[in-house]
Tab-separated table of C-alpha atoms and ligand atoms in Angstrom:
chain	number	residue	atom	x	y	z
A	16	MET	CA	21.647	2.027	15.925
A	17	HIS	CA	24.398	0.886	13.580
A	18	ALA	CA	27.514	3.050	14.133
A	19	SER	CA	28.887	4.402	10.884
A	20	PRO	CA	32.544	5.207	11.151
A	21	ASP	CA	32.781	8.066	8.734
A	22	THR	CA	30.929	10.967	7.194
A	23	ILE	CA	29.992	10.669	3.527
A	24	ALA	CA	29.062	13.260	0.922
A	25	ALA	CA	27.723	13.180	-2.625
A	26	ILE	CA	25.891	15.286	-5.165
A	27	ALA	CA	22.307	14.044	-4.848
A	28	THR	CA	20.894	15.657	-7.980
A	29	ALA	CA	21.384	14.454	-11.552
A	30	PRO	CA	24.164	16.092	-13.590
A	31	GLY	CA	23.013	18.724	-16.049
A	32	GLU	CA	21.841	22.296	-16.201
A	33	GLY	CA	19.122	22.310	-13.525
A	34	SER	CA	18.466	25.462	-11.533
A	35	VAL	CA	19.225	23.797	-8.193
A	36	ALA	CA	21.704	21.111	-7.147
A	37	ILE	CA	21.865	19.348	-3.793
A	38	VAL	CA	24.989	18.085	-2.055
A	39	ARG	CA	24.129	15.686	0.754
A	40	VAL	CA	26.305	14.905	3.766
A	41	SER	CA	25.602	12.142	6.321
A	42	GLY	CA	27.509	10.934	9.352
A	43	PRO	CA	28.746	11.909	12.793
A	44	GLU	CA	30.842	14.866	11.554
A	45	SER	CA	28.150	16.408	9.340
A	46	LEU	CA	27.482	19.403	11.557
A	47	ALA	CA	31.137	20.105	12.336
A	48	ILE	CA	31.927	19.941	8.632
A	49	ALA	CA	28.991	22.253	7.873
A	50	ASP	CA	30.408	24.713	10.430
A	51	ALA	CA	33.624	24.841	8.414
A	52	ALA	CA	32.158	24.914	4.923
A	53	PHE	CA	29.019	27.107	5.425
A	54	LYS	CA	28.755	30.668	6.709
A	55	ALA	CA	25.600	32.592	7.574
A	56	SER	CA	24.642	35.353	9.951
A	57	GLY	CA	23.704	33.951	13.357
A	58	PRO	CA	24.858	30.776	15.051
A	59	PRO	CA	26.872	28.085	13.173
A	60	PRO	CA	24.983	25.024	11.868
A	61	SER	CA	25.984	22.869	14.888
A	62	ALA	CA	24.306	25.378	17.241
A	63	ARG	CA	21.046	25.478	15.274
A	64	PRO	CA	17.867	23.556	16.082
A	65	SER	CA	16.784	20.688	13.838
A	66	PRO	CA	15.216	20.616	11.347
A	67	ALA	CA	16.379	23.993	10.086
A	68	LEU	CA	16.822	25.693	6.760
A	69	VAL	CA	19.481	28.418	6.774
A	70	HIS	CA	20.357	30.884	4.043
A	71	GLY	CA	24.082	31.594	3.641
A	72	HIS	CA	27.158	30.736	1.604
A	73	ALA	CA	29.293	27.714	1.000
A	74	VAL	CA	32.860	28.854	1.604
A	75	ALA	CA	36.398	27.670	0.858
A	76	ALA	CA	39.086	27.322	3.575
A	77	ASP	CA	40.254	30.940	2.992
A	78	GLY	CA	36.685	32.263	3.290
A	79	LEU	CA	36.187	32.656	-0.481
A	80	ILE	CA	32.517	32.263	-1.382
A	81	LEU	CA	31.939	29.126	-3.473
A	82	ASP	CA	28.199	29.687	-3.957
A	83	GLU	CA	25.106	31.101	-2.311
A	84	ALA	CA	23.311	28.163	-0.663
A	85	LEU	CA	20.516	27.006	1.582
A	86	LEU	CA	21.629	24.576	4.258
A	87	LEU	CA	19.129	21.977	5.433
A	88	ILE	CA	19.964	20.543	8.867
A	89	MET	CA	18.452	17.250	10.002
A	90	ARG	CA	19.847	15.777	13.196
A	91	SER	CA	19.914	12.048	14.018
A	92	PRO	CA	17.562	10.156	14.150
A	93	LYS	CA	15.150	12.381	12.195
A	94	SER	CA	16.845	12.103	8.806
A	95	PHE	CA	16.829	9.792	5.778
A	96	THR	CA	19.842	7.833	7.094
A	97	ARG	CA	19.006	8.352	10.787
A	98	GLU	CA	22.438	9.946	11.098
A	99	ASP	CA	23.176	13.679	11.309
A	100	VAL	CA	22.520	14.972	7.796
A	101	VAL	CA	23.100	18.342	6.158
A	102	GLU	CA	22.189	19.228	2.607
A	103	PHE	CA	23.622	22.125	0.649
A	104	GLN	CA	21.104	23.446	-1.888
A	105	CYS	CA	23.176	25.449	-4.334
A	106	HIS	CA	22.940	26.601	-7.924
A	107	GLY	CA	22.703	23.859	-10.536
A	108	GLY	CA	25.071	23.291	-13.456
A	109	ALA	CA	28.395	21.577	-13.642
A	110	VAL	CA	30.494	23.712	-11.282
A	111	SER	CA	28.858	24.798	-7.988
A	112	ALA	CA	27.933	21.407	-6.569
A	113	ALA	CA	31.275	19.889	-7.627
A	114	ARG	CA	33.169	22.715	-5.874
A	115	ILE	CA	31.128	22.315	-2.684
A	116	LEU	CA	31.644	18.556	-2.740
A	117	GLN	CA	35.377	19.104	-3.153
A	118	ARG	CA	35.370	21.475	-0.170
A	119	LEU	CA	33.450	18.939	1.947
A	120	ILE	CA	36.031	16.268	1.081
A	121	GLU	CA	38.777	18.703	2.157
A	122	CYS	CA	36.898	19.084	5.456
A	123	GLY	CA	36.973	15.303	6.040
A	124	CYS	CA	34.054	13.773	4.127
A	125	ARG	CA	34.507	10.619	2.093
A	126	PRO	CA	32.788	10.537	-1.334
A	127	ALA	CA	29.754	8.267	-0.970
A	128	GLY	CA	29.565	5.117	-3.061
A	129	PRO	CA	26.466	4.341	-5.187
A	130	GLY	CA	23.431	3.761	-2.960
A	131	GLU	CA	25.393	4.385	0.235
A	132	PHE	CA	22.880	6.793	1.833
A	133	THR	CA	20.117	4.216	1.305
A	134	ARG	CA	22.409	1.482	2.624
A	135	ARG	CA	22.883	3.474	5.849
A	136	ALA	CA	19.130	4.062	6.063
A	137	PHE	CA	18.689	0.274	5.881
A	138	LEU	CA	21.512	-0.540	8.348
A	139	ASN	CA	20.091	2.010	10.810
A	140	GLY	CA	16.646	0.433	10.661
A	141	ARG	CA	15.042	3.350	8.784
A	142	MET	CA	13.807	0.932	6.104
A	143	ASP	CA	13.888	-2.762	5.279
A	144	LEU	CA	15.409	-4.386	2.201
A	145	THR	CA	12.177	-4.288	0.163
A	146	GLN	CA	11.997	-0.548	0.804
A	147	ALA	CA	15.673	0.040	-0.024
A	148	GLU	CA	15.079	-1.783	-3.317
A	149	ALA	CA	12.031	0.408	-3.904
A	150	VAL	CA	14.107	3.586	-3.586
A	151	LEU	CA	16.227	2.412	-6.499
A	152	ASP	CA	13.140	1.374	-8.469
A	153	LEU	CA	11.578	4.772	-7.898
A	154	VAL	CA	14.674	6.616	-9.053
A	155	ARG	CA	14.930	4.434	-12.166
A	156	ALA	CA	11.199	4.342	-12.966
A	157	HIS	CA	10.403	4.948	-16.631
A	158	SER	CA	6.657	5.254	-16.287
A	159	ASP	CA	4.006	6.620	-13.908
A	160	ARG	CA	2.835	3.118	-13.111
A	161	ALA	CA	6.328	1.851	-12.262
A	162	ALA	CA	6.828	4.857	-10.005
A	163	ALA	CA	3.479	4.212	-8.282
A	164	VAL	CA	4.356	0.543	-7.613
A	165	ALA	CA	7.805	1.532	-6.282
A	166	MET	CA	6.177	4.132	-4.014
A	167	GLU	CA	3.724	1.502	-2.687
A	168	GLN	CA	6.645	-0.827	-1.996
A	169	LEU	CA	8.537	2.009	-0.306
A	170	ARG	CA	5.576	2.491	2.005
A	171	GLY	CA	5.851	-1.146	3.048
A	172	ALA	CA	3.228	-2.883	0.876
A	173	LEU	CA	5.482	-5.792	-0.137
A	174	ARG	CA	6.905	-6.185	3.359
A	175	ARG	CA	3.382	-6.379	4.841
A	176	ARG	CA	2.458	-9.181	2.427
A	177	THR	CA	5.627	-11.200	3.146
A	178	ASP	CA	5.270	-10.525	6.897
A	179	GLU	CA	1.705	-11.932	6.871
A	180	ILE	CA	2.939	-15.170	5.261
A	181	TYR	CA	5.935	-15.391	7.594
A	182	ASP	CA	3.854	-14.773	10.737
A	183	ASP	CA	1.313	-17.383	9.680
A	184	ALA	CA	4.023	-19.971	8.934
A	185	LEU	CA	5.554	-19.254	12.309
A	186	ARG	CA	2.183	-19.805	14.041
A	187	ILE	CA	1.781	-23.127	12.257
A	188	ALA	CA	5.321	-24.195	13.246
A	189	VAL	CA	4.695	-23.279	16.895
A	190	SER	CA	1.410	-25.220	16.932
A	191	LEU	CA	3.057	-28.262	15.418
A	192	GLU	CA	6.038	-28.192	17.728
A	193	SER	CA	3.920	-27.810	20.843
A	194	SER	CA	1.719	-30.694	19.773
A	195	LEU	CA	4.859	-32.837	19.410
A	196	ASP	CA	6.321	-31.691	22.727
A	197	PHE	CA	3.103	-32.117	24.681
A	198	PRO	CA	1.266	-34.902	22.851
A	199	GLU	CA	-0.929	-35.912	25.728
A	200	ASP	CA	-1.990	-32.392	26.580
A	201	ASP	CA	-5.187	-31.268	25.011
A	202	LEU	CA	-3.918	-28.146	23.264
A	203	PRO	CA	-6.752	-25.681	22.808
A	204	GLY	CA	-7.637	-24.929	19.197
A	205	PHE	CA	-5.214	-27.513	17.771
A	206	SER	CA	-6.367	-29.614	14.868
A	207	LEU	CA	-4.445	-30.990	11.943
A	208	ASP	CA	-7.257	-29.949	9.596
A	209	THR	CA	-7.051	-26.311	10.724
A	210	LEU	CA	-3.282	-26.323	10.297
A	211	LYS	CA	-3.570	-27.886	6.849
A	212	ALA	CA	-6.088	-25.251	5.793
A	213	SER	CA	-3.817	-22.448	7.071
A	214	LEU	CA	-0.850	-23.915	5.263
A	215	GLN	CA	-2.891	-24.220	2.085
A	216	LYS	CA	-3.828	-20.533	2.393
A	217	ASP	CA	-0.168	-19.559	2.740
A	218	VAL	CA	0.831	-21.647	-0.273
A	219	GLU	CA	-1.839	-19.764	-2.269
A	220	ARG	CA	-0.517	-16.421	-1.002
A	221	CYS	CA	3.029	-17.393	-2.052
A	222	ARG	CA	1.747	-18.403	-5.480
A	223	THR	CA	-0.071	-15.084	-5.926
A	224	LEU	CA	3.042	-13.180	-4.858
A	225	ALA	CA	5.259	-15.188	-7.228
A	226	GLY	CA	2.690	-14.642	-10.000
A	227	SER	CA	2.915	-10.856	-9.579
A	228	CYS	CA	6.714	-11.051	-9.997
A	229	ARG	CA	6.605	-11.098	-13.790
A	230	GLU	CA	4.364	-8.052	-13.960
A	231	GLY	CA	6.523	-6.327	-11.334
A	232	ARG	CA	9.626	-6.985	-13.412
A	233	LEU	CA	7.910	-5.719	-16.549
A	234	LEU	CA	6.906	-2.573	-14.737
A	235	ARG	CA	10.320	-2.043	-13.247
A	236	ASP	CA	12.545	-2.898	-16.165
A	237	GLY	CA	10.128	-2.080	-18.973
A	238	ILE	CA	9.942	-4.243	-22.077
A	239	ARG	CA	12.430	-4.171	-24.918
A	240	VAL	CA	10.587	-3.958	-28.232
A	241	VAL	CA	12.813	-4.437	-31.264
A	242	ILE	CA	11.560	-3.286	-34.666
A	243	ALA	CA	13.108	-5.546	-37.293
A	244	GLY	CA	12.645	-6.575	-40.929
A	245	ARG	CA	14.059	-6.215	-44.447
A	246	PRO	CA	15.384	-2.840	-45.623
A	247	ASN	CA	12.971	-0.102	-46.697
A	248	VAL	CA	9.843	-1.684	-45.217
A	249	GLY	CA	9.077	1.294	-42.953
A	250	LYS	CA	10.772	0.303	-39.647
A	251	SER	CA	12.145	3.771	-38.936
A	252	SER	CA	8.845	5.383	-39.947
A	253	LEU	CA	7.032	3.183	-37.410
A	254	PHE	CA	9.700	3.931	-34.787
A	255	ASN	CA	9.258	7.710	-35.281
A	256	LEU	CA	5.487	7.371	-35.271
A	257	LEU	CA	5.434	5.477	-31.939
A	258	LEU	CA	7.952	7.926	-30.460
A	259	GLY	CA	6.024	10.964	-31.659
A	260	ARG	CA	9.005	12.701	-33.230
A	261	ASP	CA	11.483	12.361	-36.109
A	262	ARG	CA	14.253	10.624	-34.210
A	263	THR	CA	15.722	8.476	-36.990
A	264	ILE	CA	16.301	9.160	-40.664
A	265	VAL	CA	13.607	7.907	-43.027
A	266	SER	CA	14.429	7.775	-46.731
A	267	PRO	CA	13.410	5.836	-49.870
A	268	HIS	CA	16.950	4.360	-50.045
A	269	ALA	CA	17.186	0.790	-48.782
A	270	GLY	CA	19.829	0.491	-46.070
A	271	THR	CA	19.313	3.953	-44.508
A	272	THR	CA	19.483	2.851	-40.831
A	273	ARG	CA	22.866	1.410	-39.864
A	274	ASP	CA	23.197	1.682	-36.124
A	275	THR	CA	20.568	0.616	-33.635
A	276	VAL	CA	18.616	3.540	-32.132
A	277	GLU	CA	16.909	3.198	-28.725
A	278	GLU	CA	14.354	5.384	-26.948
A	279	TRP	CA	12.002	4.999	-23.978
A	280	ILE	CA	8.276	5.456	-24.492
A	281	SER	CA	5.408	4.826	-22.096
A	282	ILE	CA	2.431	2.738	-23.255
A	283	ASP	CA	-0.495	2.510	-20.857
A	284	GLY	CA	1.808	3.151	-17.911
A	285	TYR	CA	4.385	0.528	-18.959
A	286	GLY	CA	7.924	1.597	-19.907
A	287	VAL	CA	8.847	0.428	-23.378
A	288	ARG	CA	12.407	0.490	-24.695
A	289	LEU	CA	11.856	0.890	-28.415
A	290	VAL	CA	14.718	-0.168	-30.731
A	291	ASP	CA	15.046	0.664	-34.402
A	292	THR	CA	17.445	-1.560	-36.338
A	293	ALA	CA	19.125	-1.830	-39.730
A	294	GLY	CA	17.205	-3.722	-42.420
A	295	ILE	CA	18.372	-7.335	-42.558
A	296	ARG	CA	19.785	-8.444	-45.948
A	297	PRO	CA	23.057	-9.824	-47.344
A	298	SER	CA	25.474	-7.026	-48.145
A	299	THR	CA	29.047	-6.577	-49.341
A	300	CYS	CA	29.394	-3.193	-47.570
A	301	PRO	CA	31.234	-3.749	-44.277
A	302	ILE	CA	29.338	-0.887	-42.544
A	303	GLU	CA	25.970	-2.329	-43.533
A	304	GLN	CA	27.181	-5.830	-42.552
A	305	GLU	CA	27.964	-4.485	-39.067
A	306	GLY	CA	24.526	-2.864	-38.908
A	307	VAL	CA	22.890	-6.169	-39.850
A	308	ARG	CA	24.979	-8.015	-37.248
A	309	ARG	CA	23.829	-5.522	-34.601
A	310	ALA	CA	20.214	-5.885	-35.715
A	311	ILE	CA	20.400	-9.689	-35.410
A	312	ASP	CA	22.072	-9.278	-32.012
A	313	GLN	CA	19.129	-7.183	-30.816
A	314	LEU	CA	16.683	-9.962	-31.640
A	315	SER	CA	18.115	-12.227	-28.967
A	316	SER	CA	17.598	-9.650	-26.182
A	317	ALA	CA	14.142	-8.548	-27.322
A	318	GLY	CA	11.112	-8.949	-25.045
A	319	LEU	CA	9.008	-8.500	-28.167
A	320	ILE	CA	9.965	-8.366	-31.863
A	321	LEU	CA	7.888	-6.120	-34.102
A	322	SER	CA	8.499	-7.720	-37.494
A	323	VAL	CA	7.723	-5.204	-40.228
A	324	VAL	CA	6.929	-6.409	-43.775
A	325	ASP	CA	6.067	-4.570	-46.984
A	326	ALA	CA	2.341	-4.958	-47.579
X	416	GTP	N1	3.523	3.983	-48.934
X	416	GTP	C1	4.077	3.917	-47.739
X	416	GTP	N2	5.356	4.300	-47.636
X	416	GTP	C2	5.932	4.201	-46.439
X	416	GTP	C3	5.266	3.728	-45.269
X	416	GTP	N3	6.091	3.733	-44.233
X	416	GTP	C4	7.277	4.199	-44.699
X	416	GTP	N4	7.165	4.490	-46.024
X	416	GTP	C5	8.216	4.985	-46.902
X	416	GTP	O1	9.142	3.923	-47.130
X	416	GTP	C6	10.462	4.429	-47.220
X	416	GTP	C7	11.363	3.685	-46.244
X	416	GTP	O2	10.942	3.998	-44.934
X	416	GTP	P1	11.903	3.785	-43.683
X	416	GTP	O3	11.067	4.045	-42.475
X	416	GTP	O4	13.138	4.562	-43.845
X	416	GTP	O5	12.192	2.233	-43.829
X	416	GTP	P2	13.214	1.324	-43.000
X	416	GTP	O6	12.617	-0.018	-42.896
X	416	GTP	O7	13.601	2.016	-41.766
X	416	GTP	O8	14.434	1.263	-43.997
X	416	GTP	P3	15.997	0.911	-43.654
X	416	GTP	O9	16.415	1.793	-42.551
X	416	GTP	O10	16.671	1.215	-44.924
X	416	GTP	O11	16.049	-0.529	-43.327
X	416	GTP	C8	10.377	5.934	-46.951
X	416	GTP	O12	10.401	6.602	-48.170
X	416	GTP	C9	9.045	6.097	-46.260
X	416	GTP	O13	8.488	7.366	-46.509
X	416	GTP	C10	3.875	3.344	-45.432
X	416	GTP	O14	3.206	2.928	-44.520
X	416	GTP	N5	3.368	3.456	-46.700
X	417	MG	MG1	15.414	2.628	-41.061
């Protein structure tokens, strides 16, 4: 197993006013740090079996209670990173998790960098690169379908397909090399035609895989749909209709929308980044000119332009 030199900690839940927040710790000192920062009746975390869920309190150095918490203990190698991991499940909101994280840093943790837990999981052989990438895709998924594809990849679907091609190519290379090394030997099962057919099959498999890349990217990143046109043609009305709520101002005055407005929607399982823009026309008003410049800017990054015209 890859030896990680230090113990890292981070708030694992998104910021905001959720009811629960999780602070995750991973590394060789996890349990010792939990002993210092968590108190409960019964044995300290380092003397508990694993996995275990313990009710108690996160505490400061002077024993002051920081928050009521559940401590989840997962010893190496049976954890996400394959290191010793503890997770503090505390109250959500802006303060509790931040105070616990601060306390853990006082106790010797280093704040984790982005994706560092997943990086350790990869380095410790818990997952391969395709799966590590899938974790990020799953976290960032904007639609059910994108999440389902990421989950499939996380379970090794992409790796199995690339492994099949790799193993086959390796078999072909071995056959070829042995036929070169032992030309006069009658190697069983060797024929150039069979090898050619296998190679052809692998080329097809690579093509299919490469062909699915565009759809995969669309699913993962979504498509940017920019609604553009002259002023007062109904762009914002269409934007609100597709979004299902009154997000942008609609009015009979030409030049209502100035800034670009963006929102995610899901169409048939695909994530769509919908962009409303200012109506494009010459103007002497510097604010409107800026809006028009931004609208034109949006056109170059659009996956699809919905050009709206007055009927
Ligand atoms: N008759 C009719 N009026 C519409 C339709 N769609 C929008 N409108 C009206 O047209 C006016 C302009 O609509 P907006 O959606 O604000 O148009 P816009 O293209 O966003 O305008 P700017 O932001 O100024 O560029 C509003 O009064 C809407 O109620 C439509 O399909 N039919
Ligand atoms: Mg508008």
